[in-house]
Structure formats: structure tokens, C-alpha cells
CSV table of C-alpha atoms in Angstrom, one decimal:
chain,number,residue,atom,x,y,z
A,1,UNK,CA,36.0,17.5,-28.0
A,2,UNK,CA,37.7,17.3,-24.9
A,3,UNK,CA,34.2,16.0,-23.0
A,4,UNK,CA,33.5,13.1,-25.7
A,5,UNK,CA,36.8,12.5,-25.4
A,6,UNK,CA,37.0,12.6,-21.8
A,7,UNK,CA,33.0,10.4,-22.1
A,8,UNK,CA,34.7,7.6,-24.0
A,9,UNK,CA,37.9,6.9,-21.4
A,10,UNK,CA,35.3,6.8,-19.0
A,11,UNK,CA,33.8,4.2,-21.3
A,12,UNK,CA,36.4,2.2,-22.3
A,13,UNK,CA,38.2,1.8,-18.3
A,14,UNK,CA,35.1,0.4,-17.0
A,15,UNK,CA,32.8,-0.9,-20.2
A,16,UNK,CA,32.1,-4.5,-18.2
A,17,UNK,CA,30.6,-2.7,-15.7
A,18,UNK,CA,28.6,-0.8,-18.1
A,19,UNK,CA,27.0,-3.0,-19.9
A,20,UNK,CA,26.6,-5.1,-16.8
A,21,UNK,CA,24.2,-2.8,-15.3
A,22,UNK,CA,22.3,-2.4,-19.0
A,23,UNK,CA,21.9,-6.4,-18.7
A,24,UNK,CA,21.0,-6.3,-15.0
A,25,UNK,CA,18.0,-3.1,-16.0
A,26,UNK,CA,16.7,-5.0,-18.4
A,27,UNK,CA,16.2,-8.0,-16.5
A,28,UNK,CA,14.4,-5.9,-12.9
A,29,UNK,CA,12.7,-4.2,-15.4
A,30,UNK,CA,11.3,-7.3,-17.0
A,31,UNK,CA,10.9,-8.2,-12.7
A,32,UNK,CA,8.7,-5.5,-11.4
A,33,UNK,CA,7.7,-3.4,-14.4
A,34,UNK,CA,6.0,-5.7,-16.3
A,35,UNK,CA,4.2,-6.7,-13.3
A,36,UNK,CA,3.0,-3.4,-12.8
A,37,UNK,CA,1.8,-3.5,-16.2
A,38,UNK,CA,-0.1,-6.8,-16.0
A,39,UNK,CA,-0.9,-5.1,-12.6
A,40,UNK,CA,0.8,-7.7,-10.8
A,41,UNK,CA,1.4,-4.6,-7.7
A,42,UNK,CA,-0.5,-3.6,-5.1
A,43,UNK,CA,-2.1,-1.5,-3.3
A,44,UNK,CA,0.2,-2.4,0.1
A,45,UNK,CA,2.5,-1.8,-0.1
A,46,UNK,CA,3.1,0.8,-3.9
A,47,UNK,CA,-0.8,2.1,-3.9
A,48,UNK,CA,0.0,3.0,-0.9
A,49,UNK,CA,3.8,4.5,-1.1
A,50,UNK,CA,2.6,6.2,-4.4
A,51,UNK,CA,-0.9,8.1,-2.9
A,52,UNK,CA,1.3,9.2,-0.7
A,53,UNK,CA,4.1,11.1,-3.3
A,54,UNK,CA,0.7,12.6,-4.3
A,55,UNK,CA,0.0,13.6,-1.0
A,56,UNK,CA,3.3,15.4,-0.6
A,57,UNK,CA,4.2,16.8,-4.4
A,58,UNK,CA,1.1,18.8,-3.4
A,59,UNK,CA,2.1,20.3,0.1
A,60,UNK,CA,0.2,17.6,2.3
A,61,UNK,CA,0.8,14.7,4.9
A,62,UNK,CA,-0.7,11.2,3.5
A,63,UNK,CA,-4.1,10.0,5.6
A,64,UNK,CA,-2.8,6.9,5.3
A,65,UNK,CA,-6.6,5.8,3.7
A,66,UNK,CA,-5.5,4.1,1.3
A,67,UNK,CA,-5.4,1.4,4.0
A,68,UNK,CA,-7.4,2.3,6.9
A,69,UNK,CA,-10.4,3.7,7.7
A,70,UNK,CA,-9.7,6.3,10.1
A,71,UNK,CA,-7.3,8.9,9.3
A,72,UNK,CA,-3.6,8.6,10.4
A,73,UNK,CA,0.1,10.2,9.4
A,74,UNK,CA,1.0,7.3,7.2
A,75,UNK,CA,4.4,8.3,8.7
A,76,UNK,CA,3.0,7.2,12.8
A,77,UNK,CA,3.3,2.8,10.1
A,78,UNK,CA,7.4,4.2,8.9
A,79,UNK,CA,8.6,7.0,9.3
A,80,UNK,CA,10.1,7.1,5.2
A,81,UNK,CA,11.1,10.4,4.6
A,82,UNK,CA,12.3,9.4,0.3
A,83,UNK,CA,8.7,9.3,-0.4
A,84,UNK,CA,8.7,12.9,0.1
A,85,UNK,CA,12.0,14.3,-2.0
A,86,UNK,CA,11.0,11.2,-4.1
A,87,UNK,CA,7.1,13.5,-4.9
A,88,UNK,CA,8.0,15.3,-7.4
A,89,UNK,CA,9.2,12.4,-9.7
A,90,UNK,CA,6.1,11.4,-10.2
A,91,UNK,CA,4.9,14.0,-12.7
A,92,UNK,CA,7.1,12.3,-14.5
A,93,UNK,CA,7.1,8.9,-14.1
A,94,UNK,CA,3.3,8.4,-13.1
A,95,UNK,CA,2.5,5.4,-10.9
A,96,UNK,CA,5.6,3.1,-11.7
A,97,UNK,CA,8.3,5.7,-10.2
A,98,UNK,CA,8.5,4.3,-6.9
A,99,UNK,CA,9.7,0.9,-9.4
A,100,UNK,CA,12.1,3.4,-11.7
A,101,UNK,CA,13.8,4.6,-8.5
A,102,UNK,CA,14.5,1.2,-7.4
A,103,UNK,CA,15.8,-0.5,-10.3
A,104,UNK,CA,18.2,2.7,-10.6
A,105,UNK,CA,19.2,2.0,-6.7
A,106,UNK,CA,19.6,-1.2,-7.1
A,107,UNK,CA,22.2,-0.5,-9.5
A,108,UNK,CA,23.5,2.6,-7.6
A,109,UNK,CA,24.5,0.0,-5.1
A,110,UNK,CA,25.8,-2.1,-7.9
A,111,UNK,CA,28.6,0.4,-9.0
A,112,UNK,CA,29.1,0.8,-5.2
A,113,UNK,CA,30.0,-2.2,-5.3
A,114,UNK,CA,32.2,-2.1,-8.1
A,115,UNK,CA,34.0,0.8,-7.3
A,116,UNK,CA,34.8,-0.4,-3.6
A,117,UNK,CA,36.8,-3.3,-5.1
A,118,UNK,CA,38.4,-2.1,-8.0
A,119,UNK,CA,40.2,-0.1,-4.8
A,120,UNK,CA,40.5,-4.0,-4.1
A,121,UNK,CA,41.9,-5.1,-6.7
A,122,UNK,CA,42.6,-2.4,-9.6
A,123,UNK,CA,44.2,-4.2,-11.1
A,124,UNK,CA,42.3,-7.8,-11.4
A,125,UNK,CA,39.0,-9.1,-12.6
A,126,UNK,CA,37.7,-9.4,-9.1
A,127,UNK,CA,36.4,-6.6,-9.0
A,128,UNK,CA,33.8,-8.3,-12.3
A,129,UNK,CA,33.0,-11.3,-10.4
A,130,UNK,CA,32.1,-8.2,-7.6
A,131,UNK,CA,29.6,-7.1,-8.6
A,132,UNK,CA,28.0,-9.6,-11.0
A,133,UNK,CA,26.9,-11.2,-7.5
A,134,UNK,CA,25.9,-8.7,-6.8
A,135,UNK,CA,23.5,-7.7,-9.3
A,136,UNK,CA,22.7,-11.9,-9.2
A,137,UNK,CA,22.0,-11.7,-5.5
A,138,UNK,CA,19.0,-13.2,-4.7
A,139,UNK,CA,17.0,-10.1,-2.8
A,140,UNK,CA,17.7,-8.7,-4.9
A,141,UNK,CA,15.3,-10.4,-7.2
A,142,UNK,CA,13.2,-10.8,-4.3
A,143,UNK,CA,12.8,-7.3,-3.0
A,144,UNK,CA,11.8,-6.4,-6.8
A,145,UNK,CA,8.9,-9.4,-7.2
A,146,UNK,CA,7.5,-7.3,-4.2
A,147,UNK,CA,6.3,-3.9,-4.6
A,148,UNK,CA,8.3,-0.7,-3.1
A,149,UNK,CA,10.1,-0.5,0.3
A,150,UNK,CA,12.6,2.0,0.7
A,151,UNK,CA,14.1,-0.6,2.5
A,152,UNK,CA,15.7,-1.5,-1.0
A,153,UNK,CA,16.8,1.7,-1.6
A,154,UNK,CA,18.2,2.8,1.4
A,155,UNK,CA,21.3,-0.5,1.8
A,156,UNK,CA,22.2,0.5,-1.7
A,157,UNK,CA,23.9,3.6,-0.1
A,158,UNK,CA,25.4,1.1,1.8
A,159,UNK,CA,27.8,-0.4,-0.9
A,160,UNK,CA,29.0,3.4,-0.4
A,161,UNK,CA,28.6,4.0,3.3
A,162,UNK,CA,32.6,1.8,3.2
A,163,UNK,CA,33.6,3.5,-0.4
A,164,UNK,CA,33.2,6.1,1.9
A,165,UNK,CA,35.5,5.3,4.6
A,166,UNK,CA,37.9,3.0,1.9
A,167,UNK,CA,38.8,7.1,0.8
A,168,UNK,CA,38.6,8.4,4.1
A,169,UNK,CA,36.4,10.8,3.2
A,170,UNK,CA,33.4,12.3,6.1
A,171,UNK,CA,31.5,14.8,4.8
A,172,UNK,CA,30.8,12.1,1.8
A,173,UNK,CA,29.8,9.4,4.7
A,174,UNK,CA,28.4,11.3,6.7
A,175,UNK,CA,26.2,12.2,4.4
A,176,UNK,CA,25.6,8.9,3.0
A,177,UNK,CA,24.4,7.9,6.7
A,178,UNK,CA,21.9,10.7,6.9
A,179,UNK,CA,20.3,8.6,3.6
A,180,UNK,CA,20.2,5.3,5.3
A,181,UNK,CA,18.5,6.7,8.7
A,182,UNK,CA,15.6,9.3,6.5
A,183,UNK,CA,14.7,5.6,4.5
A,184,UNK,CA,13.3,4.4,7.5
A,185,UNK,CA,12.9,4.0,11.7
A,186,UNK,CA,15.2,0.4,11.8
A,187,UNK,CA,17.8,1.6,9.3
A,188,UNK,CA,19.0,3.6,12.2
A,189,UNK,CA,19.5,0.5,14.1
A,190,UNK,CA,21.1,-1.2,11.5
A,191,UNK,CA,23.5,1.2,11.4
A,192,UNK,CA,23.6,1.4,15.3
A,193,UNK,CA,25.9,-2.0,14.1
A,194,UNK,CA,27.7,-1.0,11.0
A,195,UNK,CA,29.3,1.6,11.9
A,196,UNK,CA,30.0,-0.2,14.6
A,197,UNK,CA,31.1,-3.1,12.4
A,198,UNK,CA,32.9,-0.8,10.4
A,199,UNK,CA,35.0,0.6,13.3
A,200,UNK,CA,36.2,-3.0,14.3
A,201,UNK,CA,37.3,-3.4,10.7
A,202,UNK,CA,39.0,0.0,10.5
A,203,UNK,CA,40.2,0.2,14.2
A,204,UNK,CA,44.2,0.7,13.4
A,205,UNK,CA,43.3,4.1,11.9
A,206,UNK,CA,41.8,5.8,15.2
A,207,UNK,CA,40.1,8.8,13.4
A,208,UNK,CA,38.2,6.1,11.1
A,209,UNK,CA,37.1,4.6,14.7
A,210,UNK,CA,36.3,8.4,14.8
A,211,UNK,CA,34.2,8.4,13.4
A,212,UNK,CA,32.6,5.3,12.8
A,213,UNK,CA,31.7,5.1,16.4
A,214,UNK,CA,30.2,8.9,16.5
A,215,UNK,CA,28.5,7.8,13.3
A,216,UNK,CA,26.8,4.8,15.6
A,217,UNK,CA,26.0,7.0,18.4
A,218,UNK,CA,23.9,9.3,16.2
A,219,UNK,CA,22.0,6.3,14.6
A,220,UNK,CA,21.4,5.0,18.6
A,221,UNK,CA,20.0,8.3,19.6
A,222,UNK,CA,17.8,8.9,15.8
A,223,UNK,CA,16.2,5.4,16.7
A,224,UNK,CA,15.2,6.0,19.9
A,225,UNK,CA,13.6,9.7,19.1
A,226,UNK,CA,11.6,8.4,16.5
A,227,UNK,CA,10.9,5.4,17.5
A,228,UNK,CA,10.0,5.7,21.4
A,229,UNK,CA,9.0,9.2,20.9
A,230,UNK,CA,7.8,10.6,17.0
A,231,UNK,CA,6.5,8.0,15.8
A,232,UNK,CA,4.3,7.0,19.1
A,233,UNK,CA,3.5,10.7,18.5
A,234,UNK,CA,2.9,10.5,15.2
A,235,UNK,CA,0.4,7.3,16.2
A,236,UNK,CA,-3.7,7.8,17.0
A,237,UNK,CA,-3.3,4.5,19.5
A,238,UNK,CA,0.0,6.5,21.2
A,239,UNK,CA,2.2,3.5,20.6
A,240,UNK,CA,4.4,2.2,18.1
A,241,UNK,CA,2.7,-0.3,15.3
A,242,UNK,CA,5.3,-2.5,14.0
A,243,UNK,CA,6.6,-5.2,16.9
A,244,UNK,CA,5.4,-7.9,16.2
A,245,UNK,CA,8.0,-9.8,18.9
A,246,UNK,CA,5.4,-11.5,21.1
A,247,UNK,CA,7.5,-14.6,21.6
A,248,UNK,CA,10.3,-12.4,22.6
A,249,UNK,CA,7.9,-9.7,25.4
A,250,UNK,CA,4.6,-7.4,24.9
A,251,UNK,CA,7.1,-4.0,24.3
A,252,UNK,CA,11.7,-2.5,24.0
A,253,UNK,CA,12.0,-3.3,27.3
A,254,UNK,CA,10.4,-7.4,28.2
A,255,UNK,CA,11.6,-8.2,25.3
A,256,UNK,CA,15.5,-7.1,25.6
A,257,UNK,CA,15.2,-8.2,29.2
A,258,UNK,CA,13.6,-11.7,27.4
A,259,UNK,CA,17.0,-11.7,25.7
A,260,UNK,CA,19.3,-10.6,28.6
A,261,UNK,CA,17.8,-13.2,30.7
A,262,UNK,CA,17.2,-16.2,27.9
A,263,UNK,CA,20.1,-16.4,25.7
A,264,UNK,CA,20.4,-20.1,25.2
A,265,UNK,CA,16.4,-19.8,24.2
A,266,UNK,CA,16.8,-16.2,22.8
A,267,UNK,CA,19.0,-18.4,19.6
A,268,UNK,CA,17.8,-20.9,19.7
A,269,UNK,CA,14.3,-19.5,18.5
A,270,UNK,CA,16.5,-18.4,15.6
A,271,UNK,CA,16.3,-21.2,14.2
A,272,UNK,CA,12.7,-22.7,15.2
A,273,UNK,CA,9.4,-22.5,14.2
A,274,UNK,CA,7.7,-20.8,17.1
A,275,UNK,CA,4.6,-19.7,15.3
A,276,UNK,CA,3.6,-23.0,15.4
A,277,UNK,CA,2.3,-23.8,12.0
A,278,UNK,CA,3.3,-27.0,10.1
A,279,UNK,CA,3.6,-25.2,7.2
A,280,UNK,CA,6.5,-22.3,8.6
A,281,UNK,CA,9.0,-25.4,9.7
A,282,UNK,CA,11.2,-25.0,7.2
A,283,UNK,CA,11.3,-21.0,6.6
A,284,UNK,CA,13.9,-20.3,9.5
A,285,UNK,CA,16.3,-22.8,7.7
A,286,UNK,CA,15.7,-22.4,4.6
A,287,UNK,CA,16.6,-18.2,4.7
A,288,UNK,CA,20.3,-19.6,6.8
A,289,UNK,CA,20.8,-21.9,4.1
A,290,UNK,CA,20.8,-19.2,1.8
A,291,UNK,CA,22.8,-17.5,4.5
A,292,UNK,CA,25.1,-20.0,4.9
A,293,UNK,CA,25.7,-20.4,1.5
A,294,UNK,CA,26.0,-17.4,0.6
A,295,UNK,CA,28.6,-15.9,3.2
A,296,UNK,CA,30.8,-18.6,4.3
A,297,UNK,CA,33.6,-17.0,3.9
A,298,UNK,CA,31.6,-14.8,7.0
A,299,UNK,CA,33.4,-17.0,8.7
A,300,UNK,CA,37.3,-15.6,8.1
A,301,UNK,CA,35.4,-12.0,9.0
A,302,UNK,CA,32.7,-12.8,11.8
A,303,UNK,CA,32.4,-9.1,12.4
A,304,UNK,CA,30.3,-9.8,9.5
A,305,UNK,CA,28.0,-11.0,10.9
A,306,UNK,CA,27.4,-8.4,13.9
A,307,UNK,CA,26.5,-5.8,10.8
A,308,UNK,CA,23.3,-8.3,10.5
A,309,UNK,CA,22.3,-9.5,14.7
A,310,UNK,CA,19.4,-6.6,14.3
A,311,UNK,CA,18.7,-7.8,10.2
A,312,UNK,CA,18.0,-11.6,11.9
A,313,UNK,CA,16.2,-11.2,14.8
A,314,UNK,CA,13.8,-8.2,12.8
A,315,UNK,CA,12.5,-11.2,10.4
A,316,UNK,CA,13.4,-14.5,12.8
A,317,UNK,CA,11.9,-13.1,15.4
A,318,UNK,CA,8.6,-11.2,14.0
A,319,UNK,CA,5.3,-12.7,15.0
A,320,UNK,CA,4.2,-13.5,11.1
A,321,UNK,CA,5.9,-16.3,9.4
A,322,UNK,CA,6.6,-14.3,6.2
A,323,UNK,CA,9.1,-12.2,6.9
A,324,UNK,CA,11.4,-15.5,8.0
A,325,UNK,CA,12.3,-16.8,4.5
A,326,UNK,CA,13.6,-15.1,1.9
A,327,UNK,CA,11.1,-13.5,-0.7
A,328,UNK,CA,9.7,-9.7,-0.8
A,329,UNK,CA,12.0,-7.2,0.4
A,330,UNK,CA,12.5,-8.1,3.9
A,331,UNK,CA,16.5,-10.0,2.9
A,332,UNK,CA,17.2,-6.9,0.9
A,333,UNK,CA,19.6,-6.2,4.2
A,334,UNK,CA,21.7,-9.2,3.5
A,335,UNK,CA,22.8,-8.1,-0.2
A,336,UNK,CA,25.1,-5.1,-0.3
A,337,UNK,CA,26.4,-6.7,3.3
A,338,UNK,CA,27.7,-10.3,2.5
A,339,UNK,CA,28.8,-9.0,-1.0
A,340,UNK,CA,31.3,-6.2,1.2
A,341,UNK,CA,32.1,-9.3,3.2
A,342,UNK,CA,32.5,-11.6,0.8
A,343,UNK,CA,35.2,-10.2,-1.5
A,344,UNK,CA,36.9,-8.2,1.5
A,345,UNK,CA,38.2,-12.0,3.0
A,346,UNK,CA,38.7,-12.7,-0.8
A,347,UNK,CA,41.4,-10.4,-0.9
A,348,UNK,CA,43.4,-12.0,2.2
A,349,UNK,CA,43.8,-15.1,0.0
A,350,UNK,CA,47.4,-14.6,-0.9
A,351,UNK,CA,47.5,-16.9,-4.2
A,352,UNK,CA,46.0,-15.1,-6.7
A,353,UNK,CA,44.7,-17.8,-9.1
A,354,UNK,CA,43.3,-19.0,-5.9
A,355,UNK,CA,41.2,-15.3,-4.8
A,356,UNK,CA,39.8,-16.0,-8.8
A,357,UNK,CA,38.8,-19.1,-8.4
A,358,UNK,CA,37.0,-19.1,-5.0
A,359,UNK,CA,35.5,-15.5,-7.0
A,360,UNK,CA,33.9,-17.8,-9.7
A,361,UNK,CA,32.4,-19.5,-7.6
A,362,UNK,CA,30.5,-17.1,-4.9
A,363,UNK,CA,29.2,-16.5,-8.4
A,364,UNK,CA,28.1,-19.5,-9.5
A,365,UNK,CA,26.3,-19.5,-5.9
A,366,UNK,CA,25.1,-16.4,-5.9
A,367,UNK,CA,23.1,-18.0,-9.4
A,368,UNK,CA,22.4,-20.9,-8.4
A,369,UNK,CA,20.2,-19.4,-4.9
A,370,UNK,CA,18.1,-16.7,-7.6
A,371,UNK,CA,17.5,-19.8,-9.7
A,372,UNK,CA,16.2,-21.4,-6.5
A,373,UNK,CA,13.9,-17.9,-5.8
A,374,UNK,CA,12.6,-17.7,-8.7
A,375,UNK,CA,12.1,-21.7,-9.4
A,376,UNK,CA,11.4,-23.1,-5.9
A,377,UNK,CA,11.1,-22.4,-2.8
A,378,UNK,CA,10.3,-23.1,0.2
A,379,UNK,CA,9.0,-19.9,0.7
A,380,UNK,CA,6.3,-19.1,-0.6
A,381,UNK,CA,7.0,-16.9,-3.9
A,382,UNK,CA,4.6,-16.0,-5.8
A,383,UNK,CA,6.2,-17.4,-9.0
A,384,UNK,CA,4.2,-15.1,-12.0
A,385,UNK,CA,6.0,-12.7,-10.6
A,386,UNK,CA,8.9,-13.4,-11.1
A,387,UNK,CA,9.3,-15.7,-13.5
A,388,UNK,CA,10.0,-13.4,-16.7
A,389,UNK,CA,11.0,-17.1,-19.1
A,390,UNK,CA,7.3,-17.5,-18.5
A,391,UNK,CA,4.0,-16.5,-20.1
A,392,UNK,CA,2.5,-16.4,-16.9
A,393,UNK,CA,4.4,-13.5,-15.4
A,394,UNK,CA,2.6,-11.5,-18.7
A,395,UNK,CA,-0.8,-12.5,-18.5
A,396,UNK,CA,-3.3,-12.1,-15.1
A,397,UNK,CA,-7.1,-13.5,-14.8
A,398,UNK,CA,-8.5,-11.1,-16.6
A,399,UNK,CA,-7.8,-8.9,-20.1
A,400,UNK,CA,-5.0,-6.1,-19.1
A,401,UNK,CA,-6.4,-4.2,-22.0
A,402,UNK,CA,-9.7,-4.4,-20.8
A,403,UNK,CA,-9.1,-3.1,-17.8
A,404,UNK,CA,-6.5,-0.3,-19.2
A,405,UNK,CA,-9.7,1.2,-21.9
A,406,UNK,CA,-11.9,0.8,-18.2
A,407,UNK,CA,-9.4,3.0,-16.7
A,408,UNK,CA,-9.2,5.7,-18.6
A,409,UNK,CA,-13.4,5.9,-17.6
A,410,UNK,CA,-11.8,6.9,-14.4
A,411,UNK,CA,-11.8,10.4,-13.6
A,412,UNK,CA,-8.7,11.9,-12.4
A,413,UNK,CA,-10.0,14.0,-10.1
A,414,UNK,CA,-12.7,12.0,-8.2
A,415,UNK,CA,-12.1,9.6,-5.0
A,416,UNK,CA,-12.1,5.9,-6.0
A,417,UNK,CA,-12.1,3.0,-4.3
A,418,UNK,CA,-10.1,-0.1,-6.0
A,419,UNK,CA,-9.4,-3.9,-5.7
A,420,UNK,CA,-5.6,-4.2,-4.6
A,421,UNK,CA,-4.3,-4.8,-8.2
A,422,UNK,CA,-5.6,-1.7,-9.3
A,423,UNK,CA,-5.2,0.8,-6.3
A,424,UNK,CA,-1.2,1.1,-7.4
A,425,UNK,CA,-2.7,2.8,-11.2
A,426,UNK,CA,-5.3,4.4,-9.6
A,427,UNK,CA,-3.3,6.2,-6.6
A,428,UNK,CA,-2.3,9.3,-7.6
A,429,UNK,CA,-5.3,11.5,-6.3
A,430,UNK,CA,-6.8,12.9,-3.2
A,431,UNK,CA,-7.9,9.4,-2.0
A,432,UNK,CA,-8.0,5.9,-2.8
A,433,UNK,CA,-10.2,3.7,-1.0
A,434,UNK,CA,-9.0,-0.3,-0.9
A,435,UNK,CA,-12.1,-2.6,-1.9
A,436,UNK,CA,-14.3,-3.5,-0.5
A,437,UNK,CA,-14.4,-0.9,1.8
A,438,UNK,CA,-15.5,2.7,-0.5
A,439,UNK,CA,-16.1,5.5,2.6
A,440,UNK,CA,-17.4,8.3,0.2
A,441,UNK,CA,-15.2,6.4,-3.5
A,442,UNK,CA,-17.6,8.3,-6.2
A,443,UNK,CA,-15.8,4.8,-8.2
A,444,UNK,CA,-15.6,1.4,-7.6
A,445,UNK,CA,-14.0,-0.7,-9.1
A,446,UNK,CA,-13.2,-4.6,-8.9
A,447,UNK,CA,-12.6,-7.7,-10.6
A,448,UNK,CA,-15.0,-10.8,-9.8
A,449,UNK,CA,-12.1,-13.0,-10.9
A,450,UNK,CA,-9.3,-11.8,-8.7
A,451,UNK,CA,-8.0,-12.5,-5.3
A,452,UNK,CA,-10.4,-11.7,-3.4
A,453,UNK,CA,-8.4,-10.0,-0.6
A,454,UNK,CA,-8.4,-8.5,1.9
A,455,UNK,CA,-11.2,-10.1,2.3
A,456,UNK,CA,-12.5,-12.9,2.7
A,457,UNK,CA,-14.0,-14.8,-0.8
A,458,UNK,CA,-17.3,-14.9,0.8
A,459,UNK,CA,-17.8,-11.3,2.3
A,460,UNK,CA,-16.1,-10.3,-1.1
A,461,UNK,CA,-18.9,-11.5,-4.0
A,462,UNK,CA,-21.3,-11.1,-1.0
A,463,UNK,CA,-20.4,-7.4,-1.0
A,464,UNK,CA,-19.8,-7.4,-5.2
A,465,UNK,CA,-23.1,-9.5,-5.5
A,466,UNK,CA,-25.2,-6.4,-3.7
A,467,UNK,CA,-23.1,-3.4,-5.3
A,468,UNK,CA,-24.1,-4.4,-8.3
A,469,UNK,CA,-27.8,-5.5,-8.0
A,470,UNK,CA,-28.2,-1.6,-6.0
A,471,UNK,CA,-29.9,0.9,-6.9
A,472,UNK,CA,-27.8,4.0,-6.3
A,473,UNK,CA,-24.7,2.2,-8.3
A,474,UNK,CA,-25.1,3.3,-12.2
A,475,UNK,CA,-23.2,0.1,-14.3
A,476,UNK,CA,-20.6,1.9,-15.8
A,477,UNK,CA,-18.8,-0.9,-16.9
A,478,UNK,CA,-19.6,-5.0,-16.0
A,479,UNK,CA,-18.0,-8.3,-17.3
A,480,UNK,CA,-17.2,-11.2,-15.8
A,481,UNK,CA,-13.6,-10.6,-15.8
A,482,UNK,CA,-14.4,-6.4,-15.0
A,483,UNK,CA,-16.5,-4.3,-13.2
A,484,UNK,CA,-16.8,-0.7,-12.5
A,485,UNK,CA,-19.8,1.1,-11.1
A,486,UNK,CA,-20.4,5.5,-10.7
A,487,UNK,CA,-22.4,6.2,-7.8
A,488,UNK,CA,-25.3,8.0,-8.4
A,489,UNK,CA,-26.1,12.0,-8.2
């Protein structure tokens, strides 16, 4: 009875939080879970990471064969330790596991924001506005429309790291820091700057400064060890795979030298299209507009911009223009930092009414840019993946129900080669290849009407036509929309 009364009191005290999270969970689920149900998640990255869950759950390393023809430890691609930790959940949620975790992490991050701002405004509605600002933040919506990535999960521990410093709970702060670091190799570089920024924010508290600087130092050491030694050791080539910054140099040393020796040009590169293709001329500009408007209050506390330096650098110096913009998971780090920065500045405004007006305005702007991402961006965003209010979101180029019936014809213990949108649904097995790589697959599944990626349309049509007429393959299902073949013994 006492426990029930306590729970009722907690609910009564946090009613707005609870119902906001319920509404957000519904919205987020309609984006992410519906995409998966409708085969709008793909081999990269959900299929690959779901296959890794299977391997880790069976106490073996993943060999990256989902997207590579030569085996290589997946940790050489991204040093992601979440996947082994999350792998037991695959027995409960199947191929939806990582999507459920991603949604839960966003709600957890939102709760951290609410609790942090509630301490800043204990008797004000500002905490409600902070929660809404964060839940609507464009990067959350965009990341949900792109499969799964551990960067999203890791970023949601940042509000709790700040909350731990707010409450001087150092063990808790270290716990959340470690959770962030193990998500991916570049999280440590981000934390180097975030913790340095926290040290500045708490510069009058010697103990907080000491803890933050130690965390910053640990982040640096972790980055150097994992990036410089562990991942190259695991790689077949002996090198880190994702150094894609040719505009700066060929490796970390030459890039750092370029940044130091050419500061003006390095700054200019953050704003211009260094790819050369005119179709990407305004991708960076769009990102800067989003950040400039939603983070406009950071001008009062530029230390928060310091925390975003590695995020901006990793995005805007990259060789791939698709990483520059507002789409996918590539902007998720902005969500917690800009939210915390915005309401940290608001709490320094003396007039209560003015604080509330500005908070409401920031929520409005967050909604506007969320709609902008869903409705019309210069950066490429596949609208069917994000517009939950359109019929196209719930349909595909092929029959969804037919595809599900075909999937059931594939045994769970055989090696499969499947077209990208089918890979996540078939990934909980020892080996799965992304078509057109077939290898030793016993079953091949593809859709002639779907996107042929990673093959060209010409190559895809040539390969599929050859397979359908090859004497070594038996047709299990063959229509204009879906083809399932079984290798003859």
C-alpha cells in the first residue's frame, strides 16, 4: 500500500514528464519501428549491427561479412562495445532490438534534461519547455529515420553527466562518462572537449574542476589508445578505416599540422563546399542555419560551442557531403548540448516573464526545424522514412505482406544473401551477405522493383537475370516484386 502511494505521488509530481514521454515514444515509434516493419531499414547499419548482436550473443566476434567480402573484426570498423552488452536483448526483441534501445535512450536523455533543468527552475514551467525543446529537436527525429547508431545512444547520457556534476555525484559522473566512451571511438574526442567545457562551467568549484579535467584526460588517453593502436591492430590493413579528411591531410598528424599552419583556410572550410559538386553548395549553410537559430543563446556562453568543436570538425571536414548536413545520425550530438546551453543561458535572465517568453520561443523554433527536416531540406532526406503523416511512410514498392510470407520460407540456420532492406530482418543468424555478394549463400532474396544499392541498376539487372535462369538455383518464389532462390544441392 505504501509503495502504491509512493508511486502515485511520483506520477503526480511528474505527470507532464510521463505523458510527454508517452507521446514522444508514440511519435518516435511511428518513425523508427514502422520503417523497420515496412522494410525501410537497411543492411548498413541496422542489418550489420543486428548480425553483430547474434554473434555476441553466441560469444563470438562479428566478421563484418554483412558488408565485406573478406572477414574482419567489426571492432576495426567502429569500436562499439554497446553491441556485446545489448546482445542478450535480441532474444526478447529480435530484429527490432536496437531500434527499441535507440528510442528508449532518447526518452532517457529527455528525462535527464528534464531533471537537470528542474533543478535550475524548481518552481517554474521552464523545465517543461526544456523537455519539449529537446523532444522536438531535429537531430532526434533525423537519427530515428536512419536505422540505428550507437552515437545516438551515447549522446543521451550527456544530460546525465551534466546532472551528476550539478549534484556533485562523482561516481555517477564517471559511470556515465564510461558509458559514453565505449559507444564508439570518436566519442572520446568529443568528451575531451565536453569535460574541458564542464571544468570551465564549474571553475569556482575546485573539486568539480579536478574531476572534469581528469575525465578530459582519460578521454584523450582512450582516444589515442583505441584510435591509434587497438583498431589498427584489429584491421586487416593495419589502419583506421574512417579517416576521411583529405581536405586536411592524409592522416591525423598532417591534418593537425594543416589546422595549425592554415587557421584562416581551416575556418573557411567549415562553411564552403570543398567537394566541388554544385549540388552540395548549400548543405553546410543549412546546418549552420539550424545550429545558429536553435543555439542562438550560446553567444552568451560560448563555452558550449567549444564542446561542439570536434563534432563540427568531424562533420564539416569530411570527404562525404552526406555527413555535412542535418540528416541521419550525424547531428545527434547537438541535441543535448544545445538544449543544455539554451536553458543554462535562460536561467541567467532575471525577469521571470522574459525567461518564459524566450523559453516558449525556443520550443517553437525547435518545432519549426523538426518540421523542416520532415518536410523540406536542402540536404537529402528520404521523406518516406520520416513523414509519418503521409501514406508513403506505410507502403513500399513491393507488397509488405508478401515479403513477410517470403521471409518465413527461409530457415533460420542457413546462410543467406539478401538485398539491403531485407538484411535487418534476416540478420539474426551466423552469416548473411548483402546482395549482390552471394558467396556460399544457400538462399538469395531480392526485389527487382527496389533500389539496387550497392549495385548499379545495370549490374543488378544483369546479375538477377542470370540467377533466375541459372540451373544451380531453384525458384522458391518468383514474381515481379520478389524473388527467392534456393541453391540446389
